[in-house]
Amino acid sequence: MNQPLADAAASTASTTARPTRFRWVVAGLIFLIYTIAAADRANIGVALPFIRKEFAMSNTEAGALLSLFLFAYALAQLPSGFATSRFGVRRIFSGAMILTSVFTGMIGTTTSILGLKIYRFALGLAEGPLPVGIAATINNWFPPHEKGTASGIFLSAVKFGPVIVPPICAVIIAMWGWREIFIFFAVPGIIFSIIWFFLVTNHPSQSKHVSAAELDYITGSATPAQQSAAAVAAHKAAPAWLDKFVRARKLAPLTDSKSVFRSWNVLGCALGYCFQLGISNVLLAWIPTYLLSVKKFSVMNMGFVAAAPWVGAVIGNLLGGLVSDRLLAKRRKPGMMLSALATAGMMYALINSPADPVGYGLLLFATGVLLSFGFSAYMAYPMGVADKKTFPIASSVVNMGGQIGGAIAPLATGMLLDSYGWDYVFAFMAIGSLASFVVLLTIAEPVDA
């Protein structure tokens, strides 16, 4: 072989052998794209008090408007799971993100309450495939000991969207009006959906950006010497008392859709997520109204204080994923159960909350951290009970359960406000969080061996 050909072959071999880290580029795209998607759903919470000045509606009617998106989002989960399982993520995900942006912009053009309802419902249907697609991408692109961390990155994006929404929306409202909020937020999603389509394949084995060494690492084919310290730590046994408490055991993977729908582990996880996501969505949808109407904050103070729980939620999601992966040997239930108990306590604290913006912001920040500490576990849990083929379906069942709770809770909040008051709303959320803890006690903790 002549020298130029030999050098080219050596260079190719070196590139193939060199371990890339493209999966973390994928994680970064997940964060950016779902931050945009989360902002598209969250911005109506800030706009709602101003929408109600133009379109008169009761608290119950306002709650119904907020819940329309979530009911549609929940309805889209199962079809999205089956479609993703059959056709893969790439096309479905990119198309769904484009439609999400289109219907976000359409909300800003409506001239009637009926139009608002139609566009919010359509937005929920459009955005429905996104979480299933991201969960499937995490399951395919990350090794087991990094899935909790990757799920934490995804769910921190769910909460980072609401961090940026209140201050940005406050500025847009002050300069223009509520309609411009939706037009402004419609643009970035279209751009990033195109980037996703060209960069992220259904499986890392199909990507030209992933080296053979990284593919071996993702699929578990790497030698012990090539494994990271985190991978080694993840294989250490959890404390015996913890495994006994969370009912850790080896579970046969669910291999068909029928077994997924019959699994109490999947259904119980979905029910626990139902209660917790309901609380999250009440805070997302109603806190801006609460700050303006009850606490009497200015629009700018509302913008910054309403972002506080979501700053805490970003930290809680990332921290929960890292603790689950690296300190608890991939045990998912401890974070879920801790969040449920702690959130019940924080709802009681909110009943007796301080009136000044700083004090109330700190309380909401702590609520966000504790509520979201276990959220990444809800995304990672189905990965331990289903195989690669049925995981999108199991994930869609869990997410559908969460979204049903997320849809019911804002509507129930509006009804409680019309008949009672805010103390009853916070008590309602505390009871729901305790119910989540009880349900989580009944499901098993899947382990590798």
PDB file of C-alpha atoms in Angstrom, residues 156-381:
ATOM      1  CA  SER A 156     -35.494  20.643  33.219  1.00  0.00           C
ATOM      2  CA  ALA A 157     -36.361  22.027  29.780  1.00  0.00           C
ATOM      3  CA  VAL A 158     -40.047  21.459  30.578  1.00  0.00           C
ATOM      4  CA  LYS A 159     -39.515  23.749  33.566  1.00  0.00           C
ATOM      5  CA  PHE A 160     -37.005  26.150  31.984  1.00  0.00           C
ATOM      6  CA  GLY A 161     -39.629  27.224  29.446  1.00  0.00           C
ATOM      7  CA  PRO A 162     -41.770  28.685  32.256  1.00  0.00           C
ATOM      8  CA  VAL A 163     -38.636  30.364  33.674  1.00  0.00           C
ATOM      9  CA  ILE A 164     -38.155  32.507  30.590  1.00  0.00           C
ATOM     10  CA  VAL A 165     -41.852  32.981  29.797  1.00  0.00           C
ATOM     11  CA  PRO A 166     -43.018  35.402  32.557  1.00  0.00           C
ATOM     12  CA  PRO A 167     -40.290  38.054  32.186  1.00  0.00           C
ATOM     13  CA  ILE A 168     -40.315  37.889  28.372  1.00  0.00           C
ATOM     14  CA  CYS A 169     -44.109  38.035  28.268  1.00  0.00           C
ATOM     15  CA  ALA A 170     -44.173  40.940  30.727  1.00  0.00           C
ATOM     16  CA  VAL A 171     -41.899  42.940  28.423  1.00  0.00           C
ATOM     17  CA  ILE A 172     -43.921  42.024  25.302  1.00  0.00           C
ATOM     18  CA  ILE A 173     -47.199  42.989  27.005  1.00  0.00           C
ATOM     19  CA  ALA A 174     -45.731  46.276  28.207  1.00  0.00           C
ATOM     20  CA  MET A 175     -44.465  47.132  24.699  1.00  0.00           C
ATOM     21  CA  TRP A 176     -47.244  45.699  22.508  1.00  0.00           C
ATOM     22  CA  GLY A 177     -49.955  43.427  23.924  1.00  0.00           C
ATOM     23  CA  TRP A 178     -50.919  39.846  24.696  1.00  0.00           C
ATOM     24  CA  ARG A 179     -51.349  38.756  21.059  1.00  0.00           C
ATOM     25  CA  GLU A 180     -47.723  39.456  20.193  1.00  0.00           C
ATOM     26  CA  ILE A 181     -46.639  36.938  22.840  1.00  0.00           C
ATOM     27  CA  PHE A 182     -47.841  34.018  20.733  1.00  0.00           C
ATOM     28  CA  ILE A 183     -46.473  35.350  17.464  1.00  0.00           C
ATOM     29  CA  PHE A 184     -43.054  35.902  19.060  1.00  0.00           C
ATOM     30  CA  PHE A 185     -42.910  32.365  20.503  1.00  0.00           C
ATOM     31  CA  ALA A 186     -43.971  30.695  17.227  1.00  0.00           C
ATOM     32  CA  VAL A 187     -40.722  31.307  15.327  1.00  0.00           C
ATOM     33  CA  PRO A 188     -37.921  29.393  17.174  1.00  0.00           C
ATOM     34  CA  GLY A 189     -39.660  25.995  17.089  1.00  0.00           C
ATOM     35  CA  ILE A 190     -39.725  25.901  13.284  1.00  0.00           C
ATOM     36  CA  ILE A 191     -35.988  26.591  13.112  1.00  0.00           C
ATOM     37  CA  PHE A 192     -35.019  23.936  15.661  1.00  0.00           C
ATOM     38  CA  SER A 193     -37.341  21.296  14.196  1.00  0.00           C
ATOM     39  CA  ILE A 194     -35.362  21.513  10.936  1.00  0.00           C
ATOM     40  CA  ILE A 195     -32.064  21.245  12.832  1.00  0.00           C
ATOM     41  CA  TRP A 196     -33.378  18.138  14.661  1.00  0.00           C
ATOM     42  CA  PHE A 197     -34.435  16.464  11.412  1.00  0.00           C
ATOM     43  CA  PHE A 198     -30.975  16.747   9.882  1.00  0.00           C
ATOM     44  CA  LEU A 199     -28.897  15.988  12.997  1.00  0.00           C
ATOM     45  CA  VAL A 200     -30.750  13.386  15.098  1.00  0.00           C
ATOM     46  CA  THR A 201     -31.379   9.917  13.690  1.00  0.00           C
ATOM     47  CA  ASN A 202     -33.736   7.316  15.144  1.00  0.00           C
ATOM     48  CA  HIS A 203     -30.770   5.342  16.504  1.00  0.00           C
ATOM     49  CA  PRO A 204     -27.114   6.347  17.060  1.00  0.00           C
ATOM     50  CA  SER A 205     -25.996   3.504  14.765  1.00  0.00           C
ATOM     51  CA  GLN A 206     -27.517   5.502  11.867  1.00  0.00           C
ATOM     52  CA  SER A 207     -25.669   8.725  12.700  1.00  0.00           C
ATOM     53  CA  LYS A 208     -22.492   9.760  10.904  1.00  0.00           C
ATOM     54  CA  HIS A 209     -21.566  11.836  13.964  1.00  0.00           C
ATOM     55  CA  VAL A 210     -21.270   8.822  16.308  1.00  0.00           C
ATOM     56  CA  SER A 211     -18.034   6.854  16.401  1.00  0.00           C
ATOM     57  CA  ALA A 212     -17.880   3.084  16.853  1.00  0.00           C
ATOM     58  CA  ALA A 213     -16.476   3.614  20.346  1.00  0.00           C
ATOM     59  CA  GLU A 214     -19.393   5.820  21.393  1.00  0.00           C
ATOM     60  CA  LEU A 215     -21.885   3.380  19.868  1.00  0.00           C
ATOM     61  CA  ASP A 216     -20.306   0.534  21.879  1.00  0.00           C
ATOM     62  CA  TYR A 217     -20.543   2.680  24.999  1.00  0.00           C
ATOM     63  CA  ILE A 218     -24.222   3.448  24.386  1.00  0.00           C
ATOM     64  CA  THR A 219     -25.188  -0.149  23.632  1.00  0.00           C
ATOM     65  CA  GLY A 220     -23.167  -1.634  26.480  1.00  0.00           C
ATOM     66  CA  SER A 221     -20.560  -3.313  24.273  1.00  0.00           C
ATOM     67  CA  ALA A 222     -17.646  -1.305  25.718  1.00  0.00           C
ATOM     68  CA  THR A 223     -14.997  -3.170  27.678  1.00  0.00           C
ATOM     69  CA  PRO A 224     -14.688  -2.543  31.447  1.00  0.00           C
ATOM     70  CA  ALA A 225     -11.614  -0.425  30.802  1.00  0.00           C
ATOM     71  CA  GLN A 226     -13.630   1.834  28.498  1.00  0.00           C
ATOM     72  CA  GLN A 227     -16.472   2.346  30.957  1.00  0.00           C
ATOM     73  CA  SER A 228     -16.722   5.626  32.831  1.00  0.00           C
ATOM     74  CA  ALA A 229     -16.623   6.026  36.593  1.00  0.00           C
ATOM     75  CA  ALA A 230     -20.355   6.777  36.470  1.00  0.00           C
ATOM     76  CA  ALA A 231     -21.017   3.483  34.700  1.00  0.00           C
ATOM     77  CA  VAL A 232     -19.037   1.587  37.324  1.00  0.00           C
ATOM     78  CA  ALA A 233     -20.813   3.431  40.138  1.00  0.00           C
ATOM     79  CA  ALA A 234     -24.205   2.649  38.628  1.00  0.00           C
ATOM     80  CA  HIS A 235     -23.505  -1.078  38.906  1.00  0.00           C
ATOM     81  CA  LYS A 236     -22.838  -0.889  42.648  1.00  0.00           C
ATOM     82  CA  ALA A 237     -25.577  -2.310  44.807  1.00  0.00           C
ATOM     83  CA  ALA A 238     -28.003   0.041  46.508  1.00  0.00           C
ATOM     84  CA  PRO A 239     -28.343  -0.235  50.311  1.00  0.00           C
ATOM     85  CA  ALA A 240     -30.341  -3.322  51.293  1.00  0.00           C
ATOM     86  CA  TRP A 241     -32.802  -1.296  53.380  1.00  0.00           C
ATOM     87  CA  LEU A 242     -33.540   0.974  50.420  1.00  0.00           C
ATOM     88  CA  ASP A 243     -34.155  -1.946  48.059  1.00  0.00           C
ATOM     89  CA  LYS A 244     -36.499  -3.499  50.592  1.00  0.00           C
ATOM     90  CA  PHE A 245     -38.408  -0.248  51.043  1.00  0.00           C
ATOM     91  CA  VAL A 246     -38.844   0.387  47.293  1.00  0.00           C
ATOM     92  CA  ARG A 247     -39.576  -3.298  46.545  1.00  0.00           C
ATOM     93  CA  ALA A 248     -36.615  -3.686  44.182  1.00  0.00           C
ATOM     94  CA  ARG A 249     -36.621  -6.838  42.073  1.00  0.00           C
ATOM     95  CA  LYS A 250     -35.700  -8.282  38.694  1.00  0.00           C
ATOM     96  CA  LEU A 251     -38.662  -7.900  36.334  1.00  0.00           C
ATOM     97  CA  ALA A 252     -39.300  -9.682  33.038  1.00  0.00           C
ATOM     98  CA  PRO A 253     -39.409  -6.971  30.336  1.00  0.00           C
ATOM     99  CA  LEU A 254     -42.790  -6.172  28.790  1.00  0.00           C
ATOM    100  CA  THR A 255     -42.581  -7.401  25.194  1.00  0.00           C
ATOM    101  CA  ASP A 256     -45.983  -6.504  23.698  1.00  0.00           C
ATOM    102  CA  SER A 257     -48.591  -3.781  24.032  1.00  0.00           C
ATOM    103  CA  LYS A 258     -51.055  -6.060  25.847  1.00  0.00           C
ATOM    104  CA  SER A 259     -48.570  -6.713  28.646  1.00  0.00           C
ATOM    105  CA  VAL A 260     -47.912  -2.955  28.936  1.00  0.00           C
ATOM    106  CA  PHE A 261     -51.599  -2.173  29.465  1.00  0.00           C
ATOM    107  CA  ARG A 262     -51.914  -4.983  32.029  1.00  0.00           C
ATOM    108  CA  SER A 263     -48.833  -3.960  34.041  1.00  0.00           C
ATOM    109  CA  TRP A 264     -49.663  -2.341  37.382  1.00  0.00           C
ATOM    110  CA  ASN A 265     -46.099  -1.052  37.519  1.00  0.00           C
ATOM    111  CA  VAL A 266     -46.766   1.032  34.392  1.00  0.00           C
ATOM    112  CA  LEU A 267     -50.309   1.996  35.418  1.00  0.00           C
ATOM    113  CA  GLY A 268     -49.263   2.834  38.992  1.00  0.00           C
ATOM    114  CA  CYS A 269     -46.406   4.999  37.713  1.00  0.00           C
ATOM    115  CA  ALA A 270     -48.911   6.759  35.430  1.00  0.00           C
ATOM    116  CA  LEU A 271     -51.307   7.371  38.334  1.00  0.00           C
ATOM    117  CA  GLY A 272     -48.554   8.774  40.550  1.00  0.00           C
ATOM    118  CA  TYR A 273     -47.474  11.059  37.721  1.00  0.00           C
ATOM    119  CA  CYS A 274     -51.124  12.089  37.282  1.00  0.00           C
ATOM    120  CA  PHE A 275     -51.251  13.660  40.742  1.00  0.00           C
ATOM    121  CA  GLN A 276     -47.812  15.277  40.549  1.00  0.00           C
ATOM    122  CA  LEU A 277     -48.166  16.794  37.102  1.00  0.00           C
ATOM    123  CA  GLY A 278     -51.570  18.139  38.094  1.00  0.00           C
ATOM    124  CA  ILE A 279     -49.878  20.194  40.809  1.00  0.00           C
ATOM    125  CA  SER A 280     -47.204  21.394  38.398  1.00  0.00           C
ATOM    126  CA  ASN A 281     -49.801  22.539  35.878  1.00  0.00           C
ATOM    127  CA  VAL A 282     -51.847  24.405  38.475  1.00  0.00           C
ATOM    128  CA  LEU A 283     -48.745  26.375  39.435  1.00  0.00           C
ATOM    129  CA  LEU A 284     -47.969  26.961  35.778  1.00  0.00           C
ATOM    130  CA  ALA A 285     -51.445  28.087  34.762  1.00  0.00           C
ATOM    131  CA  TRP A 286     -52.777  29.902  37.816  1.00  0.00           C
ATOM    132  CA  ILE A 287     -49.839  31.392  39.759  1.00  0.00           C
ATOM    133  CA  PRO A 288     -49.613  34.522  37.537  1.00  0.00           C
ATOM    134  CA  THR A 289     -53.326  35.209  38.179  1.00  0.00           C
ATOM    135  CA  TYR A 290     -52.840  34.546  41.910  1.00  0.00           C
ATOM    136  CA  LEU A 291     -49.920  36.971  42.109  1.00  0.00           C
ATOM    137  CA  LEU A 292     -51.827  39.745  40.328  1.00  0.00           C
ATOM    138  CA  SER A 293     -55.253  39.301  41.943  1.00  0.00           C
ATOM    139  CA  VAL A 294     -54.442  38.089  45.489  1.00  0.00           C
ATOM    140  CA  LYS A 295     -50.901  39.251  46.227  1.00  0.00           C
ATOM    141  CA  LYS A 296     -51.445  42.471  44.237  1.00  0.00           C
ATOM    142  CA  PHE A 297     -47.998  42.343  42.624  1.00  0.00           C
ATOM    143  CA  SER A 298     -47.160  44.619  39.719  1.00  0.00           C
ATOM    144  CA  VAL A 299     -46.886  43.065  36.247  1.00  0.00           C
ATOM    145  CA  MET A 300     -43.068  43.123  36.401  1.00  0.00           C
ATOM    146  CA  ASN A 301     -42.945  41.659  39.924  1.00  0.00           C
ATOM    147  CA  MET A 302     -45.391  38.990  38.805  1.00  0.00           C
ATOM    148  CA  GLY A 303     -43.140  38.201  35.845  1.00  0.00           C
ATOM    149  CA  PHE A 304     -40.116  37.525  38.027  1.00  0.00           C
ATOM    150  CA  VAL A 305     -41.849  35.817  40.959  1.00  0.00           C
ATOM    151  CA  ALA A 306     -43.865  33.539  38.646  1.00  0.00           C
ATOM    152  CA  ALA A 307     -40.561  32.301  37.207  1.00  0.00           C
ATOM    153  CA  ALA A 308     -39.214  31.288  40.654  1.00  0.00           C
ATOM    154  CA  PRO A 309     -40.777  27.790  40.893  1.00  0.00           C
ATOM    155  CA  TRP A 310     -39.455  26.917  37.451  1.00  0.00           C
ATOM    156  CA  VAL A 311     -35.914  28.038  38.270  1.00  0.00           C
ATOM    157  CA  GLY A 312     -36.160  25.662  41.224  1.00  0.00           C
ATOM    158  CA  ALA A 313     -37.689  22.990  38.995  1.00  0.00           C
ATOM    159  CA  VAL A 314     -34.741  23.104  36.583  1.00  0.00           C
ATOM    160  CA  ILE A 315     -32.386  22.467  39.507  1.00  0.00           C
ATOM    161  CA  GLY A 316     -34.677  19.799  40.961  1.00  0.00           C
ATOM    162  CA  ASN A 317     -34.913  17.861  37.698  1.00  0.00           C
ATOM    163  CA  LEU A 318     -31.167  17.863  37.077  1.00  0.00           C
ATOM    164  CA  LEU A 319     -30.360  17.029  40.699  1.00  0.00           C
ATOM    165  CA  GLY A 320     -32.936  14.231  40.814  1.00  0.00           C
ATOM    166  CA  GLY A 321     -31.589  12.605  37.654  1.00  0.00           C
ATOM    167  CA  LEU A 322     -27.972  12.759  38.839  1.00  0.00           C
ATOM    168  CA  VAL A 323     -28.807  11.373  42.289  1.00  0.00           C
ATOM    169  CA  SER A 324     -30.827   8.520  40.791  1.00  0.00           C
ATOM    170  CA  ASP A 325     -28.085   7.556  38.322  1.00  0.00           C
ATOM    171  CA  ARG A 326     -24.966   8.058  40.427  1.00  0.00           C
ATOM    172  CA  LEU A 327     -25.891   7.732  44.098  1.00  0.00           C
ATOM    173  CA  LEU A 328     -28.904   5.389  44.124  1.00  0.00           C
ATOM    174  CA  ALA A 329     -27.739   2.789  41.572  1.00  0.00           C
ATOM    175  CA  LYS A 330     -30.490   3.720  39.084  1.00  0.00           C
ATOM    176  CA  ARG A 331     -33.261   3.400  41.658  1.00  0.00           C
ATOM    177  CA  ARG A 332     -36.135   5.595  40.456  1.00  0.00           C
ATOM    178  CA  LYS A 333     -38.795   5.330  43.164  1.00  0.00           C
ATOM    179  CA  PRO A 334     -36.925   7.140  45.999  1.00  0.00           C
ATOM    180  CA  GLY A 335     -36.931  10.455  44.126  1.00  0.00           C
ATOM    181  CA  MET A 336     -40.571  10.058  43.114  1.00  0.00           C
ATOM    182  CA  MET A 337     -41.651   9.314  46.689  1.00  0.00           C
ATOM    183  CA  LEU A 338     -39.540  12.079  48.234  1.00  0.00           C
ATOM    184  CA  SER A 339     -41.081  14.600  45.844  1.00  0.00           C
ATOM    185  CA  ALA A 340     -44.608  13.469  46.694  1.00  0.00           C
ATOM    186  CA  LEU A 341     -44.159  13.848  50.451  1.00  0.00           C
ATOM    187  CA  ALA A 342     -42.205  17.098  50.285  1.00  0.00           C
ATOM    188  CA  THR A 343     -44.651  18.708  47.856  1.00  0.00           C
ATOM    189  CA  ALA A 344     -47.576  18.001  50.200  1.00  0.00           C
ATOM    190  CA  GLY A 345     -45.725  19.955  52.880  1.00  0.00           C
ATOM    191  CA  MET A 346     -44.959  22.826  50.521  1.00  0.00           C
ATOM    192  CA  MET A 347     -48.639  23.166  49.560  1.00  0.00           C
ATOM    193  CA  TYR A 348     -49.464  23.674  53.243  1.00  0.00           C
ATOM    194  CA  ALA A 349     -46.708  26.301  53.450  1.00  0.00           C
ATOM    195  CA  LEU A 350     -48.205  28.179  50.496  1.00  0.00           C
ATOM    196  CA  ILE A 351     -51.488  28.575  52.405  1.00  0.00           C
ATOM    197  CA  ASN A 352     -49.577  30.675  54.964  1.00  0.00           C
ATOM    198  CA  SER A 353     -47.259  32.347  52.462  1.00  0.00           C
ATOM    199  CA  PRO A 354     -45.482  35.719  52.857  1.00  0.00           C
ATOM    200  CA  ALA A 355     -46.811  38.752  51.001  1.00  0.00           C
ATOM    201  CA  ASP A 356     -43.539  40.322  49.854  1.00  0.00           C
ATOM    202  CA  PRO A 357     -42.189  39.331  46.408  1.00  0.00           C
ATOM    203  CA  VAL A 358     -38.780  38.138  47.678  1.00  0.00           C
ATOM    204  CA  GLY A 359     -40.157  35.904  50.411  1.00  0.00           C
ATOM    205  CA  TYR A 360     -42.860  34.459  48.199  1.00  0.00           C
ATOM    206  CA  GLY A 361     -40.375  33.939  45.369  1.00  0.00           C
ATOM    207  CA  LEU A 362     -38.052  31.958  47.657  1.00  0.00           C
ATOM    208  CA  LEU A 363     -40.953  29.782  48.811  1.00  0.00           C
ATOM    209  CA  LEU A 364     -41.972  29.085  45.222  1.00  0.00           C
ATOM    210  CA  PHE A 365     -38.338  28.329  44.349  1.00  0.00           C
ATOM    211  CA  ALA A 366     -38.154  25.678  47.097  1.00  0.00           C
ATOM    212  CA  THR A 367     -41.487  24.256  45.942  1.00  0.00           C
ATOM    213  CA  GLY A 368     -40.120  23.901  42.418  1.00  0.00           C
ATOM    214  CA  VAL A 369     -36.988  22.071  43.576  1.00  0.00           C
ATOM    215  CA  LEU A 370     -38.890  19.564  45.719  1.00  0.00           C
ATOM    216  CA  LEU A 371     -41.763  18.996  43.291  1.00  0.00           C
ATOM    217  CA  SER A 372     -39.429  18.312  40.372  1.00  0.00           C
ATOM    218  CA  PHE A 373     -36.782  16.241  42.147  1.00  0.00           C
ATOM    219  CA  GLY A 374     -38.585  13.016  41.195  1.00  0.00           C
ATOM    220  CA  PHE A 375     -39.923  14.003  37.768  1.00  0.00           C
ATOM    221  CA  SER A 376     -37.001  12.567  35.784  1.00  0.00           C
ATOM    222  CA  ALA A 377     -37.673   9.214  37.468  1.00  0.00           C
ATOM    223  CA  TYR A 378     -41.155   9.084  35.933  1.00  0.00           C
ATOM    224  CA  MET A 379     -39.526   9.297  32.497  1.00  0.00           C
ATOM    225  CA  ALA A 380     -36.777   6.761  33.275  1.00  0.00           C
ATOM    226  CA  TYR A 381     -38.931   4.247  35.159  1.00  0.00           C
TER     227      TYR A 381
END
